[in-house]
Amino acid sequence: MQTKEQLLKKLRPLGQTQLLTFWDELDSEQQQSLSLQIEEIDFDELNALFEHRNDPPASAAMADRAKEPVSFRLSDTREQILPLDDRLYKDYQYNPNEAIAAGEKALRNGKLAIVVVAGGQGTRLDFHHAKGIFPIGPVSGVSLFQIHIERIRAMSKKYGARIPFCIQTSPATHQETIDYFRANHNFGLAEEDVLIFCQSTMPSVDWNDGKVLLAAKDRIARSPDGHGGMLFAINSPQPDSPIPTVAEKGILAELIRRQKEEIFYFQVDNPVIDICSPEFIGYHLLSGSEFSSQVIRKQHPQDRVGNMVLVDGKLNVIEYCDLPDEAAQRRKPDGSLEIWAGSIAVHMMNIDFLRRKASYSSSLPFHIAKKKVPYVVLDPTLKNENGIPLYGSVLKPKTPNAIKYEKFIFDLLPQAKNPIVIEVDIQTCFAPLKNHPDQPTDNPQTVRKQLCDLYRLWLNNIGIRVADNVLVEISPLFANSAKELKQQLEKRSMIPDSGVIEQSVYWQ
Ligand code: UTP
């Protein structure tokens, strides 16, 4: 441990002595902890990032040259019961039936692993737990994690193969996620197929002066380093993992040891996602792509999704906040948006590609996010509404006050060979849980409705109507597509005589 004098000597030229404001009040254990936290910070990197905070993001400069990406549409095989008609897809580069066959073969041969990123702080939802624990089942109240795991178990059973499920957490959600999985016996997944790994963090700094914030008198404010932190987290030892290779070398080494070749990647907050869609996997494999992405057709120019674009022949994502209005509004001759492809953060990634990229921290740049970060007040003049000084207490700001530095996984796109873009249907494939119930969109009510609507559609497609205001929920273990639903209902003689479902149901 360094002494106060040694730390001051280091921090003074960096303008960061505020970190020692409460040093003399701390006991020796707290001092030791704070000293270690300070030693871990790469201040040169932090200062350089802060100096460049107002530089326009590289992607913004691309907007003028941005064109729509070449893409094709995923067939709605999960929703339909009829086999695909090849003739409808004659203009496609690859026939969807070929793609499905290629995807199914990879699944059957056990070449797939799944990564879900669940290390975010979920500040907009304001849930105060790991977001994956949020009860989203419209009838059952099951959590996001449970729905995902049941989809994985359904795919694993269908294709007779083990599919390891890797879950990215961050220090804020790590232990809680481990405890939750343990308490629920991994919702039926085999112990060795649950690989929980923790991403890294970055110090949060004051938006105005770049000074590192304190979360407590003895603790530096840190936040997870973005979903892109996954690239480095999967290549780092995870000492608390019960799986020896993961503990010593990391997730990538374990997946390579198990001869996995591709990763299906998604975000924890989308419960309608078609996990391991064979057709999507198949297009990725047939095109020799190292990084493939699902997109939806944007409904409005300023929709809050990353914009998938082609710039000088390379695929890139321009974040919605970096897309100038003029570019967002550009229209094609038929009146539709030119920049229409919104990324929904569902990707296929080649493991060898990730292995090559994970060795270089420069593979992914940091982005700047202006966020609300609670901090210890250091200004002796600051008082609350009752005139009581706030000095030394933790303040939860009402407006964004800090910079969080984050890496985004989609920055790998332009570095990948043969990346492809696949359009999916927004209604059946994308229902992100982002916001607090008092917000109008992407909130628990809208997400639950979209889940019900998906099952309603499956039922409609097999000739069963659901009465208005009736909720239907179907566990993926009961049926994971319209076709499976028809088989199940017939097998169990559960088709209502009237052809109408009159009461809310949860089939599991
Ligand atoms: P968001 O950027 O939507 O963040 O993350 P969030 O944490 O869910 O919510 P806010 O912005 O604080 O309100 C998209 C996905 O990426 C994961 C999240 O868990 C979510 O699944 N993520 C985000 C990480 O795994 N790590 C991060 O550092 C950030």
Tab-separated table of N, CA and C in Angstrom, residues 77-150:
chain	number	residue	atom	x	y	z
A	77	THR	N	-40.179	-18.486	-39.925
A	77	THR	CA	-40.388	-19.932	-39.735
A	77	THR	C	-40.939	-20.258	-38.346
A	78	ARG	N	-40.631	-19.415	-37.355
A	78	ARG	CA	-41.119	-19.688	-36.004
A	78	ARG	C	-42.633	-19.445	-35.920
A	79	GLU	N	-43.096	-18.512	-36.760
A	79	GLU	CA	-44.507	-18.119	-36.677
A	79	GLU	C	-45.413	-18.946	-37.571
A	80	GLN	N	-44.841	-19.501	-38.659
A	80	GLN	CA	-45.663	-20.196	-39.651
A	80	GLN	C	-45.625	-21.696	-39.441
A	81	ILE	N	-46.663	-22.380	-39.950
A	81	ILE	CA	-46.629	-23.833	-39.840
A	81	ILE	C	-46.366	-24.497	-41.197
A	82	LEU	N	-46.469	-23.707	-42.276
A	82	LEU	CA	-46.247	-24.292	-43.601
A	82	LEU	C	-44.758	-24.298	-43.922
A	83	PRO	N	-44.282	-25.301	-44.671
A	83	PRO	CA	-42.872	-25.260	-45.056
A	83	PRO	C	-42.615	-24.092	-46.013
A	84	LEU	N	-41.378	-23.624	-46.069
A	84	LEU	CA	-41.061	-22.485	-46.939
A	84	LEU	C	-41.160	-22.893	-48.405
A	85	ASP	N	-41.637	-21.960	-49.201
A	85	ASP	CA	-41.728	-22.215	-50.629
A	85	ASP	C	-40.472	-21.632	-51.296
A	86	ASP	N	-39.600	-22.514	-51.792
A	86	ASP	CA	-38.333	-22.074	-52.394
A	86	ASP	C	-38.525	-21.009	-53.465
A	87	ARG	N	-39.642	-21.128	-54.229
A	87	ARG	CA	-39.801	-20.219	-55.378
A	87	ARG	C	-39.895	-18.765	-54.934
A	88	LEU	N	-40.375	-18.545	-53.716
A	88	LEU	CA	-40.533	-17.165	-53.247
A	88	LEU	C	-39.183	-16.488	-53.006
A	89	TYR	N	-38.155	-17.304	-52.872
A	89	TYR	CA	-36.863	-16.740	-52.472
A	89	TYR	C	-35.823	-16.858	-53.577
A	90	LYS	N	-36.299	-16.919	-54.836
A	90	LYS	CA	-35.354	-17.198	-55.925
A	90	LYS	C	-34.319	-16.078	-56.105
A	91	ASP	N	-34.639	-14.855	-55.652
A	91	ASP	CA	-33.687	-13.755	-55.835
A	91	ASP	C	-32.650	-13.691	-54.714
A	92	TYR	N	-32.816	-14.525	-53.715
A	92	TYR	CA	-31.871	-14.465	-52.605
A	92	TYR	C	-30.547	-15.112	-52.986
A	93	GLN	N	-29.489	-14.599	-52.372
A	93	GLN	CA	-28.175	-15.171	-52.646
A	93	GLN	C	-28.137	-16.629	-52.160
A	94	TYR	N	-28.745	-16.859	-50.989
A	94	TYR	CA	-28.818	-18.221	-50.469
A	94	TYR	C	-30.277	-18.562	-50.254
A	95	ASN	N	-30.598	-19.773	-50.555
A	95	ASN	CA	-31.961	-20.226	-50.357
A	95	ASN	C	-32.207	-20.442	-48.854
A	96	PRO	N	-33.348	-19.940	-48.338
A	96	PRO	CA	-33.578	-20.079	-46.894
A	96	PRO	C	-33.599	-21.533	-46.427
A	97	ASN	N	-34.074	-22.432	-47.278
A	97	ASN	CA	-34.085	-23.844	-46.850
A	97	ASN	C	-32.658	-24.374	-46.697
A	98	GLU	N	-31.762	-23.910	-47.584
A	98	GLU	CA	-30.342	-24.300	-47.441
A	98	GLU	C	-29.775	-23.725	-46.140
A	99	ALA	N	-30.161	-22.459	-45.881
A	99	ALA	CA	-29.655	-21.808	-44.665
A	99	ALA	C	-30.141	-22.556	-43.427
A	100	ILE	N	-31.428	-22.917	-43.416
A	100	ILE	CA	-31.972	-23.632	-42.252
A	100	ILE	C	-31.220	-24.956	-42.069
A	101	ALA	N	-30.977	-25.637	-43.190
A	101	ALA	CA	-30.287	-26.936	-43.093
A	101	ALA	C	-28.873	-26.735	-42.532
A	102	ALA	N	-28.184	-25.677	-42.995
A	102	ALA	CA	-26.811	-25.435	-42.518
A	102	ALA	C	-26.812	-25.075	-41.028
A	103	GLY	N	-27.786	-24.266	-40.633
A	103	GLY	CA	-27.876	-23.879	-39.223
A	103	GLY	C	-28.196	-25.077	-38.340
A	104	GLU	N	-29.112	-25.897	-38.810
A	104	GLU	CA	-29.497	-27.077	-38.007
A	104	GLU	C	-28.326	-28.048	-37.874
A	105	LYS	N	-27.560	-28.154	-38.953
A	105	LYS	CA	-26.406	-29.068	-38.903
A	105	LYS	C	-25.398	-28.578	-37.841
A	106	ALA	N	-25.143	-27.261	-37.844
A	106	ALA	CA	-24.186	-26.711	-36.864
A	106	ALA	C	-24.699	-26.927	-35.443
A	107	LEU	N	-26.024	-26.767	-35.271
A	107	LEU	CA	-26.599	-26.973	-33.934
A	107	LEU	C	-26.465	-28.436	-33.522
A	108	ARG	N	-26.815	-29.318	-34.450
A	108	ARG	CA	-26.764	-30.761	-34.148
A	108	ARG	C	-25.332	-31.194	-33.822
A	109	ASN	N	-24.368	-30.589	-34.547
A	109	ASN	CA	-22.971	-30.975	-34.326
A	109	ASN	C	-22.358	-30.282	-33.111
A	110	GLY	N	-23.157	-29.520	-32.400
A	110	GLY	CA	-22.674	-28.909	-31.160
A	110	GLY	C	-21.619	-27.838	-31.374
A	111	LYS	N	-21.739	-27.055	-32.460
A	111	LYS	CA	-20.721	-26.035	-32.759
A	111	LYS	C	-21.030	-24.682	-32.117
A	112	LEU	N	-22.216	-24.582	-31.469
A	112	LEU	CA	-22.671	-23.278	-31.005
A	112	LEU	C	-22.497	-23.062	-29.506
A	113	ALA	N	-22.214	-21.815	-29.142
A	113	ALA	CA	-22.329	-21.379	-27.744
A	113	ALA	C	-23.168	-20.109	-27.770
A	114	ILE	N	-23.695	-19.744	-26.624
A	114	ILE	CA	-24.536	-18.543	-26.549
A	114	ILE	C	-23.922	-17.581	-25.540
A	115	VAL	N	-23.893	-16.289	-25.894
A	115	VAL	CA	-23.470	-15.269	-24.922
A	115	VAL	C	-24.608	-14.276	-24.760
A	116	VAL	N	-24.995	-14.018	-23.518
A	116	VAL	CA	-25.935	-12.926	-23.268
A	116	VAL	C	-25.185	-11.855	-22.478
A	117	VAL	N	-25.350	-10.595	-22.883
A	117	VAL	CA	-24.712	-9.531	-22.100
A	117	VAL	C	-25.745	-8.997	-21.105
A	118	ALA	N	-25.384	-9.080	-19.831
A	118	ALA	CA	-26.314	-8.696	-18.761
A	118	ALA	C	-25.561	-7.948	-17.667
A	119	GLY	N	-24.582	-7.162	-18.097
A	119	GLY	CA	-23.763	-6.450	-17.110
A	119	GLY	C	-24.165	-4.994	-16.945
A	120	GLY	N	-25.191	-4.563	-17.684
A	120	GLY	CA	-25.599	-3.153	-17.620
A	120	GLY	C	-26.222	-2.819	-16.278
A	121	GLN	N	-26.322	-1.526	-15.994
A	121	GLN	CA	-26.840	-1.110	-14.681
A	121	GLN	C	-28.347	-0.859	-14.696
A	122	GLY	N	-28.949	-0.929	-15.908
A	122	GLY	CA	-30.412	-0.790	-16.010
A	122	GLY	C	-30.935	0.467	-15.345
A	123	THR	N	-30.223	1.581	-15.507
A	123	THR	CA	-30.610	2.790	-14.768
A	123	THR	C	-31.980	3.313	-15.205
A	124	ARG	N	-32.300	3.183	-16.496
A	124	ARG	CA	-33.582	3.722	-16.957
A	124	ARG	C	-34.750	2.922	-16.384
A	125	LEU	N	-34.586	1.626	-16.252
A	125	LEU	CA	-35.657	0.776	-15.709
A	125	LEU	C	-35.822	1.019	-14.212
A	126	ASP	N	-34.709	1.388	-13.554
A	126	ASP	CA	-34.731	1.723	-12.129
A	126	ASP	C	-35.223	0.532	-11.291
A	127	PHE	N	-34.639	-0.651	-11.550
A	127	PHE	CA	-35.121	-1.886	-10.926
A	127	PHE	C	-34.301	-2.273	-9.675
A	128	HIS	N	-33.062	-1.747	-9.592
A	128	HIS	CA	-32.184	-2.000	-8.435
A	128	HIS	C	-31.728	-3.446	-8.267
A	129	HIS	N	-31.875	-4.270	-9.288
A	129	HIS	CA	-31.327	-5.633	-9.298
A	129	HIS	C	-30.781	-5.863	-10.693
A	130	ALA	N	-30.120	-7.021	-10.857
A	130	ALA	CA	-29.687	-7.377	-12.205
A	130	ALA	C	-30.941	-7.460	-13.084
A	131	LYS	N	-30.874	-6.849	-14.288
A	131	LYS	CA	-32.083	-6.754	-15.117
A	131	LYS	C	-32.642	-8.132	-15.493
A	132	GLY	N	-31.759	-9.131	-15.640
A	132	GLY	CA	-32.204	-10.472	-16.025
A	132	GLY	C	-33.176	-11.090	-15.035
A	133	ILE	N	-33.205	-10.563	-13.812
A	133	ILE	CA	-34.087	-11.097	-12.772
A	133	ILE	C	-35.492	-10.488	-12.880
A	134	PHE	N	-35.634	-9.479	-13.710
A	134	PHE	CA	-36.922	-8.756	-13.787
A	134	PHE	C	-38.048	-9.715	-14.187
A	135	PRO	N	-39.187	-9.714	-13.430
A	135	PRO	CA	-40.302	-10.619	-13.756
A	135	PRO	C	-41.079	-10.098	-14.958
A	136	ILE	N	-40.932	-10.757	-16.093
A	136	ILE	CA	-41.528	-10.215	-17.324
A	136	ILE	C	-42.655	-11.093	-17.860
A	137	GLY	N	-42.728	-12.372	-17.466
A	137	GLY	CA	-43.786	-13.263	-17.990
A	137	GLY	C	-45.154	-12.641	-17.765
A	138	PRO	N	-45.959	-12.431	-18.812
A	138	PRO	CA	-47.217	-11.696	-18.674
A	138	PRO	C	-48.225	-12.404	-17.776
A	139	VAL	N	-48.206	-13.743	-17.738
A	139	VAL	CA	-49.119	-14.483	-16.865
A	139	VAL	C	-48.331	-15.107	-15.710
A	140	SER	N	-47.180	-15.697	-16.048
A	140	SER	CA	-46.418	-16.462	-15.066
A	140	SER	C	-45.568	-15.596	-14.145
A	141	GLY	N	-45.177	-14.419	-14.639
A	141	GLY	CA	-44.251	-13.590	-13.862
A	141	GLY	C	-42.827	-14.119	-13.859
A	142	VAL	N	-42.501	-15.054	-14.773
A	142	VAL	CA	-41.121	-15.570	-14.807
A	142	VAL	C	-40.163	-14.480	-15.265
A	143	SER	N	-38.896	-14.665	-14.939
A	143	SER	CA	-37.902	-13.624	-15.214
A	143	SER	C	-37.393	-13.696	-16.654
A	144	LEU	N	-36.715	-12.632	-17.052
A	144	LEU	CA	-36.051	-12.619	-18.374
A	144	LEU	C	-35.096	-13.800	-18.476
A	145	PHE	N	-34.294	-14.027	-17.423
A	145	PHE	CA	-33.332	-15.141	-17.464
A	145	PHE	C	-34.053	-16.470	-17.689
A	146	GLN	N	-35.176	-16.667	-16.984
A	146	GLN	CA	-35.859	-17.965	-17.104
A	146	GLN	C	-36.370	-18.183	-18.528
A	147	ILE	N	-36.945	-17.140	-19.128
A	147	ILE	CA	-37.440	-17.286	-20.508
A	147	ILE	C	-36.284	-17.656	-21.439
A	148	HIS	N	-35.157	-16.953	-21.291
A	148	HIS	CA	-34.008	-17.246	-22.173
A	148	HIS	C	-33.540	-18.689	-21.983
A	149	ILE	N	-33.424	-19.093	-20.721
A	149	ILE	CA	-32.914	-20.449	-20.468
A	149	ILE	C	-33.872	-21.489	-21.023
A	150	GLU	N	-35.167	-21.252	-20.897
A	150	GLU	CA	-36.122	-22.229	-21.425
A	150	GLU	C	-36.022	-22.305	-22.952
